[in-house]
Short mmCIF file of C-alpha atoms in Angstrom, two decimals:
data_model
loop_
_atom_site.label_atom_id
_atom_site.label_comp_id
_atom_site.label_asym_id
_atom_site.label_seq_id
_atom_site.Cartn_x
_atom_site.Cartn_y
_atom_site.Cartn_z
CA MET A 1 -29.12 -19.45 -0.45
CA GLN A 2 -26.50 -21.42 -2.34
CA LEU A 3 -23.83 -18.87 -1.46
CA MET A 4 -24.71 -18.95 2.25
CA ARG A 5 -24.54 -22.74 2.26
CA PHE A 6 -21.24 -22.65 0.37
CA TRP A 7 -19.59 -20.31 2.88
CA LYS A 8 -20.93 -22.32 5.78
CA LYS A 9 -19.23 -25.40 4.36
CA VAL A 10 -16.02 -23.51 3.62
CA LEU A 11 -15.77 -22.21 7.16
CA ALA A 12 -16.51 -25.66 8.55
CA SER A 13 -13.92 -27.48 6.46
CA VAL A 14 -10.26 -27.64 7.34
CA THR A 15 -9.36 -28.44 3.75
CA VAL A 16 -10.83 -25.29 2.31
CA GLY A 17 -10.71 -23.23 5.47
CA VAL A 18 -7.46 -21.65 4.36
CA LEU A 19 -9.38 -19.44 1.94
CA CYS A 20 -8.97 -15.87 3.16
CA VAL A 21 -12.52 -14.73 2.53
CA SER A 22 -14.41 -12.43 4.86
CA GLY A 23 -17.59 -11.75 2.89
CA VAL A 24 -20.39 -13.53 1.09
CA GLY A 25 -20.83 -13.28 -2.69
CA LEU A 26 -19.84 -10.15 -4.56
CA SER A 27 -20.72 -7.99 -1.57
CA GLY A 28 -17.55 -9.40 -0.02
CA VAL A 29 -15.17 -8.49 -2.85
CA GLU A 30 -13.93 -5.35 -1.12
CA SER A 31 -13.34 -7.27 2.10
CA VAL A 32 -11.44 -9.95 0.20
CA GLN A 33 -9.30 -7.34 -1.53
CA GLU A 34 -8.59 -5.55 1.73
CA SER A 35 -7.52 -8.70 3.57
CA VAL A 36 -5.45 -9.98 0.65
CA GLY A 37 -3.90 -6.55 0.07
CA THR A 38 -2.81 -6.39 3.69
CA VAL A 39 -0.99 -9.68 3.35
CA LEU A 40 0.61 -8.75 0.05
CA SER A 41 1.78 -5.31 1.18
CA ALA A 42 3.68 -6.96 3.98
CA SER A 43 5.67 -9.11 1.60
CA ALA A 44 8.04 -8.01 -1.12
CA TYR A 45 7.56 -8.91 -4.77
CA ASP A 46 10.57 -10.03 -6.75
CA GLY A 47 9.88 -7.41 -9.39
CA THR A 48 7.42 -5.31 -11.37
CA TYR A 49 6.95 -5.23 -15.13
CA GLU A 50 4.54 -2.77 -16.77
CA GLY A 51 2.29 -2.67 -13.73
CA LEU A 52 2.46 -6.41 -13.11
CA HIS A 53 4.02 -7.47 -9.80
CA TYR A 54 5.66 -10.86 -10.04
CA ASN A 55 7.63 -13.44 -8.12
CA VAL A 56 10.26 -15.89 -9.34
CA THR A 57 9.54 -19.51 -8.44
CA ASP A 58 12.08 -22.02 -7.18
CA THR A 59 12.34 -23.36 -10.73
CA GLY A 60 13.22 -19.96 -12.13
CA GLU A 61 9.83 -19.24 -13.67
CA ILE A 62 7.62 -16.19 -13.32
CA GLU A 63 4.31 -16.09 -11.49
CA ILE A 64 2.16 -12.98 -11.87
CA ALA A 65 1.30 -12.16 -8.26
CA LYS A 66 -0.65 -8.91 -8.48
CA CYS A 67 -1.49 -6.09 -10.81
CA ASN A 68 -1.10 -2.37 -10.23
CA LYS A 69 -4.70 -1.29 -9.83
CA ASP A 70 -4.18 1.84 -11.93
CA ALA A 71 -3.05 -0.31 -14.87
CA ALA A 72 -5.67 -3.01 -14.50
CA THR A 73 -8.12 -2.21 -17.32
CA VAL A 74 -6.44 -3.69 -20.39
CA VAL A 75 -3.65 -6.11 -19.52
CA ASN A 76 -1.26 -8.01 -21.75
CA ILE A 77 0.70 -10.60 -19.81
CA PRO A 78 4.10 -11.12 -21.45
CA THR A 79 5.45 -14.52 -22.42
CA GLU A 80 8.62 -13.87 -20.46
CA ILE A 81 10.19 -11.31 -18.15
CA ASP A 82 13.95 -10.84 -18.02
CA GLY A 83 14.38 -14.02 -20.02
CA LYS A 84 12.31 -16.10 -17.59
CA PRO A 85 9.05 -17.68 -18.81
CA VAL A 86 5.75 -16.54 -17.32
CA THR A 87 4.08 -19.84 -16.40
CA SER A 88 1.42 -19.01 -13.82
CA ILE A 89 -1.13 -16.45 -12.67
CA GLY A 90 -1.17 -16.41 -8.88
CA LYS A 91 -3.95 -16.44 -6.32
CA HIS A 92 -6.03 -13.24 -6.26
CA ALA A 93 -3.75 -11.71 -8.92
CA PHE A 94 -6.54 -9.63 -10.50
CA SER A 95 -9.27 -10.19 -7.90
CA GLY A 96 -11.86 -7.41 -7.92
CA PHE A 97 -10.03 -5.26 -10.47
CA SER A 98 -11.69 -3.31 -13.30
CA LEU A 99 -10.37 -5.51 -16.09
CA THR A 100 -12.09 -5.18 -19.44
CA GLU A 101 -9.57 -7.14 -21.48
CA ILE A 102 -6.68 -9.49 -20.74
CA THR A 103 -4.32 -11.48 -22.93
CA ILE A 104 -2.83 -14.65 -21.47
CA PRO A 105 0.24 -15.94 -23.32
CA ASP A 106 0.74 -19.57 -24.30
CA SER A 107 3.54 -19.89 -21.76
CA VAL A 108 1.05 -19.94 -18.85
CA ALA A 109 0.22 -23.39 -17.46
CA SER A 110 -1.93 -22.56 -14.44
CA ILE A 111 -4.44 -19.98 -13.26
CA GLY A 112 -4.58 -19.67 -9.48
CA GLU A 113 -7.45 -19.57 -7.01
CA TYR A 114 -9.57 -16.42 -7.15
CA ALA A 115 -7.29 -15.07 -9.89
CA PHE A 116 -10.09 -13.07 -11.55
CA TYR A 117 -12.66 -13.16 -8.76
CA GLY A 118 -15.13 -10.29 -9.02
CA CYS A 119 -13.78 -8.79 -12.25
CA THR A 120 -17.24 -7.53 -13.13
CA SER A 121 -16.22 -5.65 -16.30
CA LEU A 122 -14.54 -8.60 -18.01
CA THR A 123 -16.72 -9.82 -20.88
CA GLU A 124 -14.63 -12.49 -22.60
CA ILE A 125 -11.41 -14.41 -22.15
CA THR A 126 -9.39 -16.86 -24.20
CA ILE A 127 -7.40 -19.39 -22.25
CA PRO A 128 -4.44 -20.68 -24.27
CA ASP A 129 -3.83 -24.35 -24.89
CA SER A 130 -0.81 -24.29 -22.61
CA VAL A 131 -3.06 -24.06 -19.53
CA THR A 132 -3.75 -27.33 -17.71
CA SER A 133 -5.16 -26.08 -14.41
CA ILE A 134 -7.82 -23.51 -13.49
CA GLY A 135 -7.98 -22.89 -9.76
CA ASP A 136 -10.86 -22.76 -7.33
CA CYS A 137 -13.24 -19.79 -7.72
CA SER A 138 -10.92 -18.32 -10.35
CA PHE A 139 -13.66 -16.51 -12.33
CA TRP A 140 -16.33 -16.43 -9.66
CA GLY A 141 -18.40 -13.27 -9.77
CA CYS A 142 -17.28 -12.13 -13.22
CA THR A 143 -20.85 -10.98 -13.83
CA SER A 144 -20.27 -9.76 -17.39
CA LEU A 145 -18.25 -12.74 -18.59
CA THR A 146 -20.26 -14.33 -21.40
CA GLU A 147 -17.54 -15.92 -23.54
CA ILE A 148 -14.81 -18.26 -22.31
CA THR A 149 -12.62 -20.23 -24.68
CA LEU A 150 -11.41 -23.34 -22.89
CA PRO A 151 -8.77 -25.52 -24.59
CA ASP A 152 -8.60 -29.31 -24.47
CA SER A 153 -5.37 -29.02 -22.48
CA VAL A 154 -7.27 -28.14 -19.27
CA THR A 155 -7.42 -31.22 -17.03
CA TYR A 156 -8.31 -29.61 -13.70
CA ILE A 157 -11.07 -27.10 -12.98
CA GLY A 158 -11.47 -26.07 -9.35
CA TYR A 159 -14.71 -25.70 -7.46
CA LYS A 160 -17.04 -22.80 -8.23
CA ALA A 161 -14.57 -21.63 -10.89
CA PHE A 162 -17.31 -19.99 -12.98
CA LEU A 163 -20.00 -19.30 -10.39
CA ASP A 164 -22.13 -16.21 -11.04
CA THR A 165 -20.96 -15.78 -14.62
CA PRO A 166 -23.36 -15.42 -17.58
CA TRP A 167 -21.22 -18.05 -19.33
CA LEU A 168 -22.24 -20.67 -16.76
CA LYS A 169 -25.90 -19.69 -16.97
CA ILE A 170 -25.79 -20.04 -20.76
CA LYS A 171 -24.23 -23.49 -20.45
CA GLN A 172 -26.84 -24.55 -17.87
CA ALA A 173 -29.63 -23.45 -20.22
CA GLU A 174 -28.11 -25.56 -23.00
CA ASN A 175 -27.69 -28.61 -20.75
CA PRO A 176 -28.10 -28.84 -16.96
CA LEU A 177 -25.02 -31.08 -16.91
CA VAL A 178 -22.15 -28.69 -17.63
CA ILE A 179 -19.19 -30.77 -18.79
CA VAL A 180 -15.81 -29.39 -19.79
CA ASN A 181 -13.07 -31.67 -21.08
CA HIS A 182 -14.70 -34.76 -19.51
CA ILE A 183 -15.05 -32.98 -16.14
CA LEU A 184 -18.59 -32.51 -14.85
CA ILE A 185 -18.27 -29.09 -13.23
CA ASP A 186 -21.91 -28.25 -12.57
CA GLY A 187 -25.21 -30.05 -12.26
CA THR A 188 -26.97 -27.81 -9.76
CA THR A 189 -29.99 -27.16 -12.01
CA CYS A 190 -30.75 -30.85 -12.62
CA THR A 191 -34.10 -32.33 -11.62
CA GLY A 192 -35.46 -35.85 -11.18
CA SER A 193 -33.49 -38.86 -12.37
CA VAL A 194 -30.19 -38.08 -14.09
CA SER A 195 -27.74 -40.24 -16.03
CA ILE A 196 -24.27 -38.81 -16.44
CA PRO A 197 -23.10 -39.50 -20.01
CA SER A 198 -20.30 -41.92 -20.76
CA GLY A 199 -16.97 -40.21 -21.26
CA VAL A 200 -17.10 -38.10 -18.11
CA THR A 201 -14.05 -38.99 -16.02
CA SER A 202 -14.61 -36.94 -12.88
CA ILE A 203 -17.42 -35.30 -10.94
CA GLY A 204 -16.11 -32.01 -9.64
CA VAL A 205 -16.09 -30.58 -6.14
CA TRP A 206 -19.53 -29.16 -5.25
CA ALA A 207 -20.81 -30.21 -8.71
CA PHE A 208 -24.38 -30.91 -7.53
CA ASP A 209 -24.27 -28.79 -4.39
CA GLY A 210 -27.78 -28.07 -3.10
CA CYS A 211 -29.52 -29.69 -6.08
CA ILE A 212 -32.71 -30.22 -4.10
CA SER A 213 -34.77 -31.65 -6.99
CA LEU A 214 -32.30 -34.41 -7.87
CA THR A 215 -33.81 -37.79 -6.94
CA GLU A 216 -31.62 -40.41 -8.58
CA ILE A 217 -28.31 -40.44 -10.40
CA THR A 218 -26.46 -43.02 -12.47
CA ILE A 219 -22.71 -42.70 -12.88
CA PRO A 220 -21.03 -44.32 -15.91
CA ASP A 221 -18.00 -46.56 -15.65
CA SER A 222 -15.83 -43.87 -17.25
CA VAL A 223 -15.85 -41.91 -13.99
CA THR A 224 -12.87 -42.48 -11.71
CA SER A 225 -13.33 -39.79 -9.06
CA ILE A 226 -16.09 -38.02 -7.16
CA GLY A 227 -15.06 -34.70 -5.63
CA TRP A 228 -15.52 -33.24 -2.18
CA TYR A 229 -19.10 -32.14 -1.45
CA ALA A 230 -20.12 -33.40 -4.92
CA PHE A 231 -23.70 -34.14 -3.83
CA ASP A 232 -23.78 -31.92 -0.77
CA GLU A 233 -27.32 -31.40 0.53
CA CYS A 234 -29.07 -33.07 -2.39
CA ILE A 235 -31.95 -33.59 -0.01
CA SER A 236 -34.22 -35.49 -2.42
CA LEU A 237 -31.57 -37.94 -3.63
CA THR A 238 -32.71 -41.45 -2.73
CA LYS A 239 -30.55 -43.66 -4.91
CA ILE A 240 -27.13 -43.51 -6.53
CA THR A 241 -25.20 -46.14 -8.45
CA ILE A 242 -21.41 -45.90 -8.19
CA PRO A 243 -19.46 -48.05 -10.67
CA ASP A 244 -16.31 -50.05 -9.92
CA SER A 245 -14.31 -47.59 -12.01
CA VAL A 246 -14.48 -45.03 -9.17
CA THR A 247 -11.32 -45.16 -7.07
CA SER A 248 -11.73 -41.92 -5.13
CA ILE A 249 -14.73 -40.49 -3.28
CA GLY A 250 -14.07 -37.09 -1.76
CA GLY A 251 -14.86 -36.07 1.79
CA ARG A 252 -18.46 -35.09 2.51
CA ALA A 253 -19.40 -36.19 -1.00
CA PHE A 254 -22.92 -37.05 0.22
CA ASP A 255 -23.08 -34.69 3.17
CA GLY A 256 -26.68 -33.88 4.09
CA CYS A 257 -28.29 -36.28 1.60
CA ILE A 258 -31.12 -36.86 4.08
CA SER A 259 -33.22 -39.04 1.74
CA LEU A 260 -30.45 -41.43 0.70
CA THR A 261 -31.47 -44.86 1.96
CA GLU A 262 -28.92 -47.10 0.31
CA ILE A 263 -25.56 -46.87 -1.38
CA THR A 264 -22.94 -49.37 -2.48
CA ILE A 265 -19.28 -48.51 -2.19
CA PRO A 266 -17.36 -50.17 -5.03
CA ASP A 267 -14.41 -52.39 -4.17
CA SER A 268 -12.10 -50.04 -6.06
CA VAL A 269 -12.26 -47.41 -3.29
CA THR A 270 -9.50 -47.55 -0.66
CA SER A 271 -10.53 -44.82 1.78
CA ILE A 272 -13.60 -42.86 2.88
CA GLU A 273 -13.65 -39.69 4.96
CA SER A 274 -16.73 -37.86 6.28
CA THR A 275 -18.33 -39.18 3.12
CA PHE A 276 -21.83 -39.88 4.45
CA GLU A 277 -22.09 -37.27 7.17
CA GLY A 278 -25.69 -36.27 7.80
CA CYS A 279 -27.26 -39.07 5.72
CA THR A 280 -30.07 -39.44 8.23
CA SER A 281 -32.08 -42.03 6.23
CA LEU A 282 -29.18 -44.42 5.64
CA THR A 283 -29.93 -47.64 7.54
CA GLU A 284 -27.12 -49.98 6.58
CA ILE A 285 -23.90 -50.01 4.60
CA THR A 286 -21.29 -52.54 3.61
CA ILE A 287 -17.70 -51.41 3.30
CA PRO A 288 -15.74 -53.42 0.71
CA ASN A 289 -12.46 -55.25 1.33
CA SER A 290 -10.57 -52.65 -0.68
CA VAL A 291 -11.05 -49.98 2.00
CA THR A 292 -8.17 -49.60 4.45
CA SER A 293 -9.05 -46.28 6.07
CA ILE A 294 -12.25 -44.76 7.46
CA GLY A 295 -11.77 -41.10 8.30
CA TYR A 296 -13.30 -38.73 10.82
CA TYR A 297 -17.06 -38.06 10.74
CA THR A 298 -17.66 -40.60 7.97
CA PHE A 299 -21.01 -41.62 9.48
CA SER A 300 -21.59 -38.64 11.74
CA ASP A 301 -25.30 -37.85 12.23
CA CYS A 302 -26.39 -40.98 10.39
CA THR A 303 -29.10 -41.33 13.01
CA ARG A 304 -30.84 -44.37 11.47
CA LEU A 305 -27.74 -46.35 10.63
CA THR A 306 -28.12 -49.65 12.49
CA LYS A 307 -25.76 -51.92 10.56
CA ILE A 308 -22.22 -51.36 9.27
CA THR A 309 -20.12 -54.19 7.87
CA ILE A 310 -16.44 -53.37 8.29
CA PRO A 311 -13.91 -55.72 6.65
CA ASP A 312 -10.59 -56.86 8.12
CA SER A 313 -8.81 -54.74 5.51
CA VAL A 314 -9.59 -51.58 7.50
CA THR A 315 -6.55 -50.64 9.56
CA SER A 316 -7.45 -47.08 10.48
CA ILE A 317 -10.66 -45.55 11.82
CA GLY A 318 -10.75 -41.81 12.55
#
């Protein structure tokens, strides 16, 4: 159910609609590989090293773009190729391959979207402390992945990065609020009233997606951003307290929160976009003087909304 809802939102969103995915869940891995492979075969790689196809970036660094499928069981990514540092693992680089072991060198700074999507034989991975960014859905569907070593250097974790991994299920069993390096990446198993602990700085994209038993949530003043679809279809959520520390609320953050009756936007937020779409119980809202832009569909399908206070600071309405 969660996967179906996720793909529905992906297909409906321009922001994430660029994802070249033609299937749902792991049953779509082959379709993903086929569509991606078609694109990649039509474009030339800059080189190949021990079964690893790579491209040279504009800054003269190496990005691992794809792996020769025949060599994709045990992979050691080198620190450099032809004297150029290997700094990134590209989108879909190992997607759906039969990896059992991979070594990532400490020269790599980023792991791209879907990089290891559907690597069902991979059981553990150590991410070096050079990595700062882990892309969207990067380990989604790694159904044997039980151990992940995440360094403190990671400051960005994309949406659904660890979906359908045993590692995530273990973390959820330990605490329904899965927090990595001050990023709340998953709260989908939460129930009732929840207080996010102090120290969390961001609520990730789709963090509470479809958390139907969540009724109330308190956000600490350490949080500065709320991601896209963060509380998407939390249908029992009636109350949320957003502190003044929050400066960014992502699009559709409260999409489909049909029980939400009131919410206060802090005067630290400067723009809102499709943020409250489908909040059918919302009756009134006051937009603070800090907001200058109201984007498309912000109050779409808010069928009971009878009062909106819009300040003079707003110069753009979508």
